[in-house]
PDB file of C-alpha atoms and ligand atoms in Angstrom:
ATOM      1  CA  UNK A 768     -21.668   7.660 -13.403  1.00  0.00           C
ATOM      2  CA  UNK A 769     -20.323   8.842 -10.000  1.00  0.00           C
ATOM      3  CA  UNK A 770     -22.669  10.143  -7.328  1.00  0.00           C
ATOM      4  CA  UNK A 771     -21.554  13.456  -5.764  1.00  0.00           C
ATOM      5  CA  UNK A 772     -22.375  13.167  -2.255  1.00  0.00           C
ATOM      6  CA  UNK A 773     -23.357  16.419  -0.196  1.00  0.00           C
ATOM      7  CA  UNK A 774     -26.644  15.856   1.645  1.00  0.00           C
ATOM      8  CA  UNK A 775     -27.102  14.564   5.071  1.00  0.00           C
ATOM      9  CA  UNK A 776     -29.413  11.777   3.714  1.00  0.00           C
ATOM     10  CA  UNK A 777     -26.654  10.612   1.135  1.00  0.00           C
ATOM     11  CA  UNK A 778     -24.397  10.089   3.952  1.00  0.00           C
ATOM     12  CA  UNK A 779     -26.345   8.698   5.701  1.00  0.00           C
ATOM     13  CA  UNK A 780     -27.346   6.153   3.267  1.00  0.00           C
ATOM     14  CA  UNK A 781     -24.024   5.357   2.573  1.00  0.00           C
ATOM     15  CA  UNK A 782     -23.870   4.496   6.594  1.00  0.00           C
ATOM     16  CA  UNK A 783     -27.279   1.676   6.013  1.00  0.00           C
ATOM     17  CA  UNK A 784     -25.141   0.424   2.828  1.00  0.00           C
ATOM     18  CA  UNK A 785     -22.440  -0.469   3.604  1.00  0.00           C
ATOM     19  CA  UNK A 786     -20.889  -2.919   6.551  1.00  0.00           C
ATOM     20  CA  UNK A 787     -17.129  -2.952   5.419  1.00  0.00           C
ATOM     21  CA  UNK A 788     -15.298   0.229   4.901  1.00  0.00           C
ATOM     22  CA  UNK A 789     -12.132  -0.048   3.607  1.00  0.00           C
ATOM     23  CA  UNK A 790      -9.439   2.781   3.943  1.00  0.00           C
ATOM     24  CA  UNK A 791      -6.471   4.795   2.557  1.00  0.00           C
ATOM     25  CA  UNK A 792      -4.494   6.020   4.360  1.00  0.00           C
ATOM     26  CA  UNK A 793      -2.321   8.901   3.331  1.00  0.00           C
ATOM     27  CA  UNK A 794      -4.368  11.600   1.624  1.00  0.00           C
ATOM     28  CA  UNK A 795      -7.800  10.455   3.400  1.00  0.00           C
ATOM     29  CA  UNK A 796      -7.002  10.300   6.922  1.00  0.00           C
ATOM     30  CA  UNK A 797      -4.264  12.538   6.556  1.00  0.00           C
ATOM     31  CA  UNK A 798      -1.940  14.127   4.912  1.00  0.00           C
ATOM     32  CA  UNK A 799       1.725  13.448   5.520  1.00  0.00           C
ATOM     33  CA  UNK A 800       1.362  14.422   9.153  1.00  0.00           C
ATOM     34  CA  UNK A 801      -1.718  16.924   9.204  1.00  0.00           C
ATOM     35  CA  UNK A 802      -4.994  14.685   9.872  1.00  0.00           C
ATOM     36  CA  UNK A 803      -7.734  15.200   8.088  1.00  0.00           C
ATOM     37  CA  UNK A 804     -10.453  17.240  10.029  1.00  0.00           C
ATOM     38  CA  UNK A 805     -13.364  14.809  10.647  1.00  0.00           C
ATOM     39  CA  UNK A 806     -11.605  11.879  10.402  1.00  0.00           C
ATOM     40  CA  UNK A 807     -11.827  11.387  13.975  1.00  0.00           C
ATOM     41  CA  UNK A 808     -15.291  11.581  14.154  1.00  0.00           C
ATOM     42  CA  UNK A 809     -15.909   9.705  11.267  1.00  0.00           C
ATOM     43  CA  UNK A 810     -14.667   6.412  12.276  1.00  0.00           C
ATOM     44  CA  UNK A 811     -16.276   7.069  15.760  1.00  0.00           C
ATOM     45  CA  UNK A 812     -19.647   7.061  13.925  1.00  0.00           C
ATOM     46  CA  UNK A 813     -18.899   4.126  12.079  1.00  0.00           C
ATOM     47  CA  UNK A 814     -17.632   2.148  15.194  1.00  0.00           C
ATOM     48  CA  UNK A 815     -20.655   3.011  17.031  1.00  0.00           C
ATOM     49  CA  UNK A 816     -22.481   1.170  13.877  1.00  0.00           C
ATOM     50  CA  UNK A 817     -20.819  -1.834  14.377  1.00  0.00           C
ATOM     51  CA  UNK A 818     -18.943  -1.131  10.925  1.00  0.00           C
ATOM     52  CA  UNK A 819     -16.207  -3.290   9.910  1.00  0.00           C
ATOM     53  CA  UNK A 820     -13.084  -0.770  10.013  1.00  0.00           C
ATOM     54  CA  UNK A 821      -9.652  -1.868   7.481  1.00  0.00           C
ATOM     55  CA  UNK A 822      -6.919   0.132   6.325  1.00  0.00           C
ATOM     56  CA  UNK A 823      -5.583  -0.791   3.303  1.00  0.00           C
ATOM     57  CA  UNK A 824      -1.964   0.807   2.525  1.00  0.00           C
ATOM     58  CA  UNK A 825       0.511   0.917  -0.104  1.00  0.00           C
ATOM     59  CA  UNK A 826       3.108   2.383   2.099  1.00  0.00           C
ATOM     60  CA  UNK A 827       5.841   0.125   2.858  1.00  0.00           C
ATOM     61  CA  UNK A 828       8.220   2.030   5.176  1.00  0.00           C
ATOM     62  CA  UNK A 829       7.131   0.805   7.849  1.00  0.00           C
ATOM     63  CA  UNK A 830       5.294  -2.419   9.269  1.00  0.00           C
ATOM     64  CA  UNK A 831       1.927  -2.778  10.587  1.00  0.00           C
ATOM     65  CA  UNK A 832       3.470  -2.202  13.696  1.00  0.00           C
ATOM     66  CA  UNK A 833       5.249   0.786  13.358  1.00  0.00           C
ATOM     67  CA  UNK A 834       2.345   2.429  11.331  1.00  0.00           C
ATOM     68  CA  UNK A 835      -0.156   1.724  14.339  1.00  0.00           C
ATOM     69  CA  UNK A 836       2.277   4.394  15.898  1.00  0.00           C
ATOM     70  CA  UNK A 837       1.470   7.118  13.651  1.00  0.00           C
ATOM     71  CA  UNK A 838      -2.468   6.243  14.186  1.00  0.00           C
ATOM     72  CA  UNK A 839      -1.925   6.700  17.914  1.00  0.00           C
ATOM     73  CA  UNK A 840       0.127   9.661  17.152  1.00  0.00           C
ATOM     74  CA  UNK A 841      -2.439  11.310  15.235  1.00  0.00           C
ATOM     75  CA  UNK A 842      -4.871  10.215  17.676  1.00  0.00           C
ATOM     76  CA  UNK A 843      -6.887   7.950  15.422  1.00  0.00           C
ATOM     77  CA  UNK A 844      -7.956   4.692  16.911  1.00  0.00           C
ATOM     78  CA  UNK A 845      -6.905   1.519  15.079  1.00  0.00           C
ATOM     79  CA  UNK A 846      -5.761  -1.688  15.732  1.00  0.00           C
ATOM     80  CA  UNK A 847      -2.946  -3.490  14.555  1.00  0.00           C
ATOM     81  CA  UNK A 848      -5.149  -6.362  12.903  1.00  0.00           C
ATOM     82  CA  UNK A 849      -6.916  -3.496  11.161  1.00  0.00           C
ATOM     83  CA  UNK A 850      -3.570  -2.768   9.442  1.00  0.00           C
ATOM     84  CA  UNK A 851      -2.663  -4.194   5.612  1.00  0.00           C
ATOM     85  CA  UNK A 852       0.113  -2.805   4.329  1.00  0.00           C
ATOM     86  CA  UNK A 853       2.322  -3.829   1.503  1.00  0.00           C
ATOM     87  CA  UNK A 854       5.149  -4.390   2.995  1.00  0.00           C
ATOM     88  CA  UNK A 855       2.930  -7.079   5.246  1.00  0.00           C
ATOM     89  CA  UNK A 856       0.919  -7.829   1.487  1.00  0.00           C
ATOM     90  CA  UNK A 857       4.868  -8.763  -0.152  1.00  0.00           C
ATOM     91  CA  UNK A 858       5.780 -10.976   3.056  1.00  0.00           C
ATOM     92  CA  UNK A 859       2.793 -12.989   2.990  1.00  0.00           C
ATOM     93  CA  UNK A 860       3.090 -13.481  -0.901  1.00  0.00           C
ATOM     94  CA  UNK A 861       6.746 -14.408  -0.297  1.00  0.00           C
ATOM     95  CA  UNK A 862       5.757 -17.046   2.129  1.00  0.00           C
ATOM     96  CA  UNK A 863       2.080 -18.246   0.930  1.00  0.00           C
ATOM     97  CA  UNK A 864       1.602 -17.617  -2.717  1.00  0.00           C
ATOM     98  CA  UNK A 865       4.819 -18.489  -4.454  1.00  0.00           C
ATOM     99  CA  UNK A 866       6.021 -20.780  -0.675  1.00  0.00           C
ATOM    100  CA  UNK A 867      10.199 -19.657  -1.300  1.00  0.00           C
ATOM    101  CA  UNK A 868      11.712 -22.479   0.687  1.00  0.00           C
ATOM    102  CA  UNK A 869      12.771 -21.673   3.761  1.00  0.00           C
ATOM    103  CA  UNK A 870      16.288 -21.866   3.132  1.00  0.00           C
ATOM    104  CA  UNK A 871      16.217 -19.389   0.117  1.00  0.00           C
ATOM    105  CA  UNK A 872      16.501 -15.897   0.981  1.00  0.00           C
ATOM    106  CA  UNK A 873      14.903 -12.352  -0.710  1.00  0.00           C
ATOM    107  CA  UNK A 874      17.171  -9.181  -1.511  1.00  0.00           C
ATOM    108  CA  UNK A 875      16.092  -5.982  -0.185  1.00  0.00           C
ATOM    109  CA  UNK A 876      15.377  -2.741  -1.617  1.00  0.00           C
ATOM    110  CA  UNK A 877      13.534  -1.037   1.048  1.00  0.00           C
ATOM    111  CA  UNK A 878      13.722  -0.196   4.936  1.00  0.00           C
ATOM    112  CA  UNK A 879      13.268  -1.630   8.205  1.00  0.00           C
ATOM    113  CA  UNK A 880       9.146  -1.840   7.869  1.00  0.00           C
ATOM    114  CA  UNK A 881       9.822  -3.775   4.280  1.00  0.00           C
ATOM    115  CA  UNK A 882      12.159  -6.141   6.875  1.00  0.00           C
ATOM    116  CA  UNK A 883      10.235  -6.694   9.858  1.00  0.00           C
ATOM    117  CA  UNK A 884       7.326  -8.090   7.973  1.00  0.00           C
ATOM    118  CA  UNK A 885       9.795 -10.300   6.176  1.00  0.00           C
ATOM    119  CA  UNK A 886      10.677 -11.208   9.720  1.00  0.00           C
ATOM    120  CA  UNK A 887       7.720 -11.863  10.924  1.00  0.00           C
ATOM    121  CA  UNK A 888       7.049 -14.213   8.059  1.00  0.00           C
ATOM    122  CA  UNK A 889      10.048 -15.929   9.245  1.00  0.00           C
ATOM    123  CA  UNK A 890      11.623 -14.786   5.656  1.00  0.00           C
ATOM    124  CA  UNK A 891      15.732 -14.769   5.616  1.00  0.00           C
ATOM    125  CA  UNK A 892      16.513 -11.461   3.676  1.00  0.00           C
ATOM    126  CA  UNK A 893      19.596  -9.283   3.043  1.00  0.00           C
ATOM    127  CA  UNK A 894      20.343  -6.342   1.431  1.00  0.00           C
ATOM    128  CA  UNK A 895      18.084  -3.482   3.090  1.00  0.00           C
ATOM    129  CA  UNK A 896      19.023  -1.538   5.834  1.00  0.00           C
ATOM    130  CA  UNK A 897      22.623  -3.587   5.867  1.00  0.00           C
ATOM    131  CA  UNK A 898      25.416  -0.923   6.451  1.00  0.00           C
ATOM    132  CA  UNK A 899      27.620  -2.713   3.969  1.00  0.00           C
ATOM    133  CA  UNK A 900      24.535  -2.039   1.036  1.00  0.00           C
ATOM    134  CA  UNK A 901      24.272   1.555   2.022  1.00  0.00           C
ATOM    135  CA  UNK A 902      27.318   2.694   1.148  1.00  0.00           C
ATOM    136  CA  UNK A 903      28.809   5.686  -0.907  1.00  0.00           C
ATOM    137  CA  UNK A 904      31.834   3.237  -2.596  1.00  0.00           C
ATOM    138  CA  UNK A 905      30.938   2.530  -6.344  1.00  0.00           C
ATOM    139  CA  UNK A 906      29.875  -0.933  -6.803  1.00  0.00           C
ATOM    140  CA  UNK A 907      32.632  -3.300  -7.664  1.00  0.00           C
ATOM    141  CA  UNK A 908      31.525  -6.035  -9.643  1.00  0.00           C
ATOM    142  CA  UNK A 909      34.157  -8.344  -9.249  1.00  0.00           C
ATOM    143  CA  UNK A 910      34.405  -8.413  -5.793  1.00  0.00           C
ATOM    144  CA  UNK A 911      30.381  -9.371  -5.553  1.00  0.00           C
ATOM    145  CA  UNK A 912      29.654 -12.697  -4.526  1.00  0.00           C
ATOM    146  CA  UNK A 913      26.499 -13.835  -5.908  1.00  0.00           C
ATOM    147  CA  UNK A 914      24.698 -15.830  -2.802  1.00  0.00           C
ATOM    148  CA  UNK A 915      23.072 -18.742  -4.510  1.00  0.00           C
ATOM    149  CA  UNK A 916      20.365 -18.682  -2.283  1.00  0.00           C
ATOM    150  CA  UNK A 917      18.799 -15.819  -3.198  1.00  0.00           C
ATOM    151  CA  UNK A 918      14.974 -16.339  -4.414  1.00  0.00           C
ATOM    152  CA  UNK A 919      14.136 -13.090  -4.905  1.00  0.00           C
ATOM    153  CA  UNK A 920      13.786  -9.490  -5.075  1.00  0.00           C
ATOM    154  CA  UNK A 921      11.798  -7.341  -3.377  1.00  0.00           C
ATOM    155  CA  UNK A 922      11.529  -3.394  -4.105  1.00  0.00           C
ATOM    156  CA  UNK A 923       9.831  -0.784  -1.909  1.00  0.00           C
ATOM    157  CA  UNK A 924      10.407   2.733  -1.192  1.00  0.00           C
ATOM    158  CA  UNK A 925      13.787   3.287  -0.081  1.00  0.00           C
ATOM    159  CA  UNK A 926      14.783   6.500   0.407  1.00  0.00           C
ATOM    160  CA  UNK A 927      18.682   5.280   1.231  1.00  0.00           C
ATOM    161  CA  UNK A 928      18.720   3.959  -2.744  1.00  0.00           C
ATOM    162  CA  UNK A 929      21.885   3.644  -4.397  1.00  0.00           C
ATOM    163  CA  UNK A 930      23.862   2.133  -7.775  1.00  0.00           C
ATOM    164  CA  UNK A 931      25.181  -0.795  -5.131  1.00  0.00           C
ATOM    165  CA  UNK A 932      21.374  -1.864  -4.559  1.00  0.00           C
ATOM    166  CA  UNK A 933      20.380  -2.180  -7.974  1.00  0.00           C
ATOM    167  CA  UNK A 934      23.567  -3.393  -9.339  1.00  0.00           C
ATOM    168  CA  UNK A 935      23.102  -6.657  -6.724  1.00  0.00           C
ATOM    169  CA  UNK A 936      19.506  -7.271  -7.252  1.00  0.00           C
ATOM    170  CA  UNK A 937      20.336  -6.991 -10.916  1.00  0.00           C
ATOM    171  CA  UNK A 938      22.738  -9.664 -10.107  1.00  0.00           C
ATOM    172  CA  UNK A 939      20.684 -11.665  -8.943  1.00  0.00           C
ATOM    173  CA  UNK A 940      17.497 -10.975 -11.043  1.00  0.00           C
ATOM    174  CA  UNK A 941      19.768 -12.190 -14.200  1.00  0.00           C
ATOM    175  CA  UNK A 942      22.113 -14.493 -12.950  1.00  0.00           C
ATOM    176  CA  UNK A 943      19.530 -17.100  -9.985  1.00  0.00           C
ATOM    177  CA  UNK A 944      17.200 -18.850 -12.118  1.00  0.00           C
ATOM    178  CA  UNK A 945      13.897 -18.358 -11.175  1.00  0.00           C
ATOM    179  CA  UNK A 946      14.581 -15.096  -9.254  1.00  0.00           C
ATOM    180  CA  UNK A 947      11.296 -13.508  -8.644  1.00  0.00           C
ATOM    181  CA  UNK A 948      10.733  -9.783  -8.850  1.00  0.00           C
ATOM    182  CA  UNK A 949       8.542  -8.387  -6.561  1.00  0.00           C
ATOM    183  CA  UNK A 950       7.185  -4.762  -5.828  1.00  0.00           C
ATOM    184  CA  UNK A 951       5.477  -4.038  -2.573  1.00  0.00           C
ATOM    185  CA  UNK A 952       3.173  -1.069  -4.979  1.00  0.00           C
ATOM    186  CA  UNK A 953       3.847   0.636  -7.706  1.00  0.00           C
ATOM    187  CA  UNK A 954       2.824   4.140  -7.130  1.00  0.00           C
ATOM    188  CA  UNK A 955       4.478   6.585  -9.169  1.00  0.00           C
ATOM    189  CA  UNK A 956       4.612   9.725  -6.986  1.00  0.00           C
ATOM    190  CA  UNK A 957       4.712   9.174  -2.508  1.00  0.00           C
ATOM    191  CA  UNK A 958       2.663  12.500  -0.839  1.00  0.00           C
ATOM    192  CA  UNK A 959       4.407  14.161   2.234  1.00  0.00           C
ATOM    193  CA  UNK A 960       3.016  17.222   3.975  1.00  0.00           C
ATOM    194  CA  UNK A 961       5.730  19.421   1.875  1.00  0.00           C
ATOM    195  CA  UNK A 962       4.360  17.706  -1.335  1.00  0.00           C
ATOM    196  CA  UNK A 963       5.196  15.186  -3.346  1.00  0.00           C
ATOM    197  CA  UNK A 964       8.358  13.164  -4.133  1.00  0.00           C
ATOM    198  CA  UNK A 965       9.183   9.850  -6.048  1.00  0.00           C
ATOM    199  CA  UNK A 966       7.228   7.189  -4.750  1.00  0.00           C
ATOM    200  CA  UNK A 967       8.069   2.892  -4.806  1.00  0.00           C
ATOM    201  CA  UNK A 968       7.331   2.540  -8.484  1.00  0.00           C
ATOM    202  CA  UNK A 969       9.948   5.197  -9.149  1.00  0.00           C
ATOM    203  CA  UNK A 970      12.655   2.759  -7.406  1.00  0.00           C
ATOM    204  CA  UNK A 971      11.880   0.317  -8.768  1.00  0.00           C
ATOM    205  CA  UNK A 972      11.840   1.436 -12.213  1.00  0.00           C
ATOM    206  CA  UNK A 973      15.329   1.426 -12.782  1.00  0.00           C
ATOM    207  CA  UNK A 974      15.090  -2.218 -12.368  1.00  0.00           C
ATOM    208  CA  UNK A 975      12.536  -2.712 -14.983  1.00  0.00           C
ATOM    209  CA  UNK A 976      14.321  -0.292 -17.429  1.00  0.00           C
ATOM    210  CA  UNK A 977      17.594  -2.318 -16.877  1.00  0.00           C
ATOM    211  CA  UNK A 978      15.959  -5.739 -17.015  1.00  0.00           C
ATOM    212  CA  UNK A 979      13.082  -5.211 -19.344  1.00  0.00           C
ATOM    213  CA  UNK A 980      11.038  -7.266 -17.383  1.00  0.00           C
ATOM    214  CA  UNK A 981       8.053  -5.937 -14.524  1.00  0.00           C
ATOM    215  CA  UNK A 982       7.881  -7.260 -11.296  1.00  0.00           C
ATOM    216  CA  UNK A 983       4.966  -8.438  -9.578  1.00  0.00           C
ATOM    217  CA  UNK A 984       3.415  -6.451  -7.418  1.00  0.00           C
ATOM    218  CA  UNK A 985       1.899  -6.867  -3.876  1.00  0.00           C
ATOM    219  CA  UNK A 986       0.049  -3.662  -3.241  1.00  0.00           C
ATOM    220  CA  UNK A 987      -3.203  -1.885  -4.483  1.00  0.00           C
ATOM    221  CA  UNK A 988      -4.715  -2.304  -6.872  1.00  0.00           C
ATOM    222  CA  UNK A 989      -3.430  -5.521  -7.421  1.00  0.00           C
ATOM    223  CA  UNK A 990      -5.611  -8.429  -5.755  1.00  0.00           C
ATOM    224  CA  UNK A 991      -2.835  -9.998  -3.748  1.00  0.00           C
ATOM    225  CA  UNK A 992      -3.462  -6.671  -0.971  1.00  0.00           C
ATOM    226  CA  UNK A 993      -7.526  -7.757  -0.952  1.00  0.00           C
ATOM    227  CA  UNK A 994      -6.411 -11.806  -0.963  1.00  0.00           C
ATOM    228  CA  UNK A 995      -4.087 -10.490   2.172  1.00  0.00           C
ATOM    229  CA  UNK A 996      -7.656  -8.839   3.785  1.00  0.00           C
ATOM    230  CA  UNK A 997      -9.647 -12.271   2.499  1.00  0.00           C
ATOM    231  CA  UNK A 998      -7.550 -14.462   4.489  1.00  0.00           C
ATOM    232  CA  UNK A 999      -7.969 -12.284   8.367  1.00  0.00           C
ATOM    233  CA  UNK A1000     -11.649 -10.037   7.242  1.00  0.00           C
ATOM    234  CA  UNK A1001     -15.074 -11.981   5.925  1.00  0.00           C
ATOM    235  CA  UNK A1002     -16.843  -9.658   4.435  1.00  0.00           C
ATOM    236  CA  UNK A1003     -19.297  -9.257   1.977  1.00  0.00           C
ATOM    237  CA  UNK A1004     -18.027  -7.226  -1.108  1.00  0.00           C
ATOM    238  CA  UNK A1005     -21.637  -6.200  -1.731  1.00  0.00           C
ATOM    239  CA  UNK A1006     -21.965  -4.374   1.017  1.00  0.00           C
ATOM    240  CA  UNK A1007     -17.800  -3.419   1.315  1.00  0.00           C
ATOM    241  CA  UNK A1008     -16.560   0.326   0.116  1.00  0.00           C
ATOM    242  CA  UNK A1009     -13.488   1.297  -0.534  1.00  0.00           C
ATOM    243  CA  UNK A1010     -12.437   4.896   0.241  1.00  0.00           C
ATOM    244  CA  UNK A1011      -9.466   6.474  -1.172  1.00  0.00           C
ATOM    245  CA  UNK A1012      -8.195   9.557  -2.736  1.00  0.00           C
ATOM    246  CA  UNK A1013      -6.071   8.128  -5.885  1.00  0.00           C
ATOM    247  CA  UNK A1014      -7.928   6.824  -9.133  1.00  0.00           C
ATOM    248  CA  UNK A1015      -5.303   4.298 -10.245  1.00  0.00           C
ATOM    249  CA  UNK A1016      -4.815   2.329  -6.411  1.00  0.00           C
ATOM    250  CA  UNK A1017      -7.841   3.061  -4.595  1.00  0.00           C
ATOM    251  CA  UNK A1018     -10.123   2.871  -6.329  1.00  0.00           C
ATOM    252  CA  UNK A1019      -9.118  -0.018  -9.604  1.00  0.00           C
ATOM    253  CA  UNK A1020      -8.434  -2.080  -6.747  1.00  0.00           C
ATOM    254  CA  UNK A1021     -12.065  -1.780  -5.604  1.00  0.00           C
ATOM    255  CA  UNK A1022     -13.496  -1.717  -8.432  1.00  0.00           C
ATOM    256  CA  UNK A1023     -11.388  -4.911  -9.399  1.00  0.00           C
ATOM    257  CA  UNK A1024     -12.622  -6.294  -6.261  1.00  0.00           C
ATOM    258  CA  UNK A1025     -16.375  -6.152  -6.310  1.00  0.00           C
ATOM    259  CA  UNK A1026     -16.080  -3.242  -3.798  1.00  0.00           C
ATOM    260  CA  UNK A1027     -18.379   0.129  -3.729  1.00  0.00           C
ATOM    261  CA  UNK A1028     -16.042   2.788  -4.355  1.00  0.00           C
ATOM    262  CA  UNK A1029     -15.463   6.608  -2.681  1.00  0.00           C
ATOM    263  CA  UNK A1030     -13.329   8.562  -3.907  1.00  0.00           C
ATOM    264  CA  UNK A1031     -11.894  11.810  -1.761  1.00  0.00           C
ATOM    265  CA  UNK A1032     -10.184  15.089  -2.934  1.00  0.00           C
ATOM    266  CA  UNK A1033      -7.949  15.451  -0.254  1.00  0.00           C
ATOM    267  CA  UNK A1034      -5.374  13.897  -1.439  1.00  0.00           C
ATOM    268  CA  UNK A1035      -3.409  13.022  -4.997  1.00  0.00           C
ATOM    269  CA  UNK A1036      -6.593  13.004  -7.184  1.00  0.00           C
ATOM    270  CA  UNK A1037      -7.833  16.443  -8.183  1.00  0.00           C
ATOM    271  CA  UNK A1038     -12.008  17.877  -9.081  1.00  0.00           C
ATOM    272  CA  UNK A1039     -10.025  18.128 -12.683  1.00  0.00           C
ATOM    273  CA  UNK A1040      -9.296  14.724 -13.316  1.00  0.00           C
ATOM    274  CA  UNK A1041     -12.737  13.443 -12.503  1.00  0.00           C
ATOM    275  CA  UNK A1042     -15.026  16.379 -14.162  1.00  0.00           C
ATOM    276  CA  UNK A1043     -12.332  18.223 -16.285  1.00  0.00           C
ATOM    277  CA  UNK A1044     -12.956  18.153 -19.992  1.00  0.00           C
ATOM    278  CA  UNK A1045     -10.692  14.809 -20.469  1.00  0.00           C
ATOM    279  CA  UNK A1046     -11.337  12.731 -16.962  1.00  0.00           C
ATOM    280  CA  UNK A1047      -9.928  10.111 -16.008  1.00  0.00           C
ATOM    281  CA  UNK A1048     -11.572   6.159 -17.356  1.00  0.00           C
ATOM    282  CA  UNK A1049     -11.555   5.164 -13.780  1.00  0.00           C
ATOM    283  CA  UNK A1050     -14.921   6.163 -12.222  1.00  0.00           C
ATOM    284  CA  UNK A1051     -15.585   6.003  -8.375  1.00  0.00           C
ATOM    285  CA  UNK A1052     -19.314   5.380  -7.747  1.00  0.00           C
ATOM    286  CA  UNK A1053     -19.044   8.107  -5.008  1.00  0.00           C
ATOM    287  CA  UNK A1054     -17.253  11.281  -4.710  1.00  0.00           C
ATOM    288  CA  UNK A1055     -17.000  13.796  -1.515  1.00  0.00           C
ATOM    289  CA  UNK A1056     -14.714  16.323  -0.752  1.00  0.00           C
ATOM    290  CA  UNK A1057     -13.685  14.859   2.176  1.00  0.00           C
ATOM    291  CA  UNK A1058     -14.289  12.022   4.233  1.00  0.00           C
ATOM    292  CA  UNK A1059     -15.079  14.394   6.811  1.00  0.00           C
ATOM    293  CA  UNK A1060     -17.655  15.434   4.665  1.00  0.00           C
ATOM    294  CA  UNK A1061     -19.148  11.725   6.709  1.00  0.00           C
ATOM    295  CA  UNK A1062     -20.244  13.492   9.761  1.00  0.00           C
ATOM    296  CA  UNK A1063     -23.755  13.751   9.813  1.00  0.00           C
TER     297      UNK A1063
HETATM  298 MG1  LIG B1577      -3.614   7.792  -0.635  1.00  0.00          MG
END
């Protein structure tokens, strides 16, 4: 059963409850570039309470790095070591889960965010933002030379996609043994301020169709993203909530955490799919409207 907060004293028990808030990004604190109202406010509250602040995202454009800009753009405080993204979740599953040997390498289909966090992993990569992948020439198969190197494949959003991308990390997915196929997140749709548009899972999907095989993946709500937040955050997942705004990220991977969940409608998931004659099997514990809603 899911609590519909709307009182002052909800809130503010929700404040005593929990120690560890864990946030979305796109669609809670904002909305493609429009922030949220309240937001602001919000996480000033829950500084001044000595809360445990993380922000968990599935967006992989861009590295922890570059995302901290958009914070300070927005004028939201954060700090980079507050940051998890996918892109960061993929690198450190490259490098610590499945340990590719230093020598092998990872194809990329993604941009430069996907590659600076393979960089900073010290993880060789190619494909990516190369010139010579994003081209308009049609893929000639016989001129490809298969680098034997290659350990595997990693897929983000990549909004420069093309027949050359897939047709090498196809390559490679069928012809290096032990290639492994990795997805920074699978979400199906990616929300701008315009609306939305294919999102990671949709890039990768051509991959799965062609291979009939699925790819691991590194973002919410798989458990590698929360292993990523282990490893840097202690925290208590009895007293940790996760905040987000779609049913089938947010808040499964909270849920499949041990995490308090809160789900928010200002984003992808709408009053329909959670009260609407057939909602959806995932159920938050809480629901708000907004997280601005949190200023009390
Ligand atoms: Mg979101």
């Amino acid at each position: 059963m899911t609590v519909r907060l709307s009182t002052a004293e909800a809130y503010g028990r929700l404040f005593d409850d929990y120690d560890t808030w864990l946030f979305d990004c796109d669609g809670v604190l904002w909305r493609g570039d429009h922030l949220i109202e309240g937001v602001v406010e919000v996480l000033d509250l829950l500084r001044r309470r000595n809360k445990k602040i993380v922000f968990v995202t599935n967006n992989a454009t861009k590295s922890r790095k570059s995302y901290k800009s958009k914070f300070d753009q927005l004028g939201v405080q954060a700090h980079v070591d507050e940051i998890y993204g996918s892109a960061y979740a993929a690198a450190v599953y490259i490098s610590s889960v499945i340990k590719l040997p230093k020598h092998k390498k990872v194809y990329v289909i993604g941009m430069s965010g996907l590659e600076e966090e393979l960089n900073e992993e010290g993880i060789l990569h190619l494909g990516g933002t190369d010139s010579a992948d994003n081209t308009l020439e049609p893929f000639d198969l016989s001129q490809f030379e298969l680098d034997p190197d290659v350990g595997a494949v990693v897929a983000g959003l990549d909004t420069s996609i093309n027949y050359t991308k897939l047709s090498k990390a196809f390559q490679y997915l069928t012809r290096n043994p032990g290639c492994h196929f990795i997805a920074t997140n699978e979400d199906s749709t990616y929300p701008t301020s315009a609306g939305l548009l294919p999102g990671a899972g949709a890039i990768g999907a051509p991959l799965r169709y062609a291979l009939g095989r699925d790819p691991i993946s590194t973002g919410k709500p798989s458990s590698t993203m929360l292993d990523c937040v282990r490893a840097k955050v202690h925290f208590d997942p009895r007293r940790t909530i996760m905040v987000g705004d779609r049913l089938n990220t947010d808040i499964l991977f909270g849920q499949q955490g041990g995490l308090a969940t809160l789900l928010v409608l200002t984003g992808i998931t709408s009053e329909e799919e959670i009260s609407g004659p057939e909602p959806s099997p995932i159920v938050p514990d809480f629901v708000t409207q907004s997280l601005g809603d949190l200023r009390v």
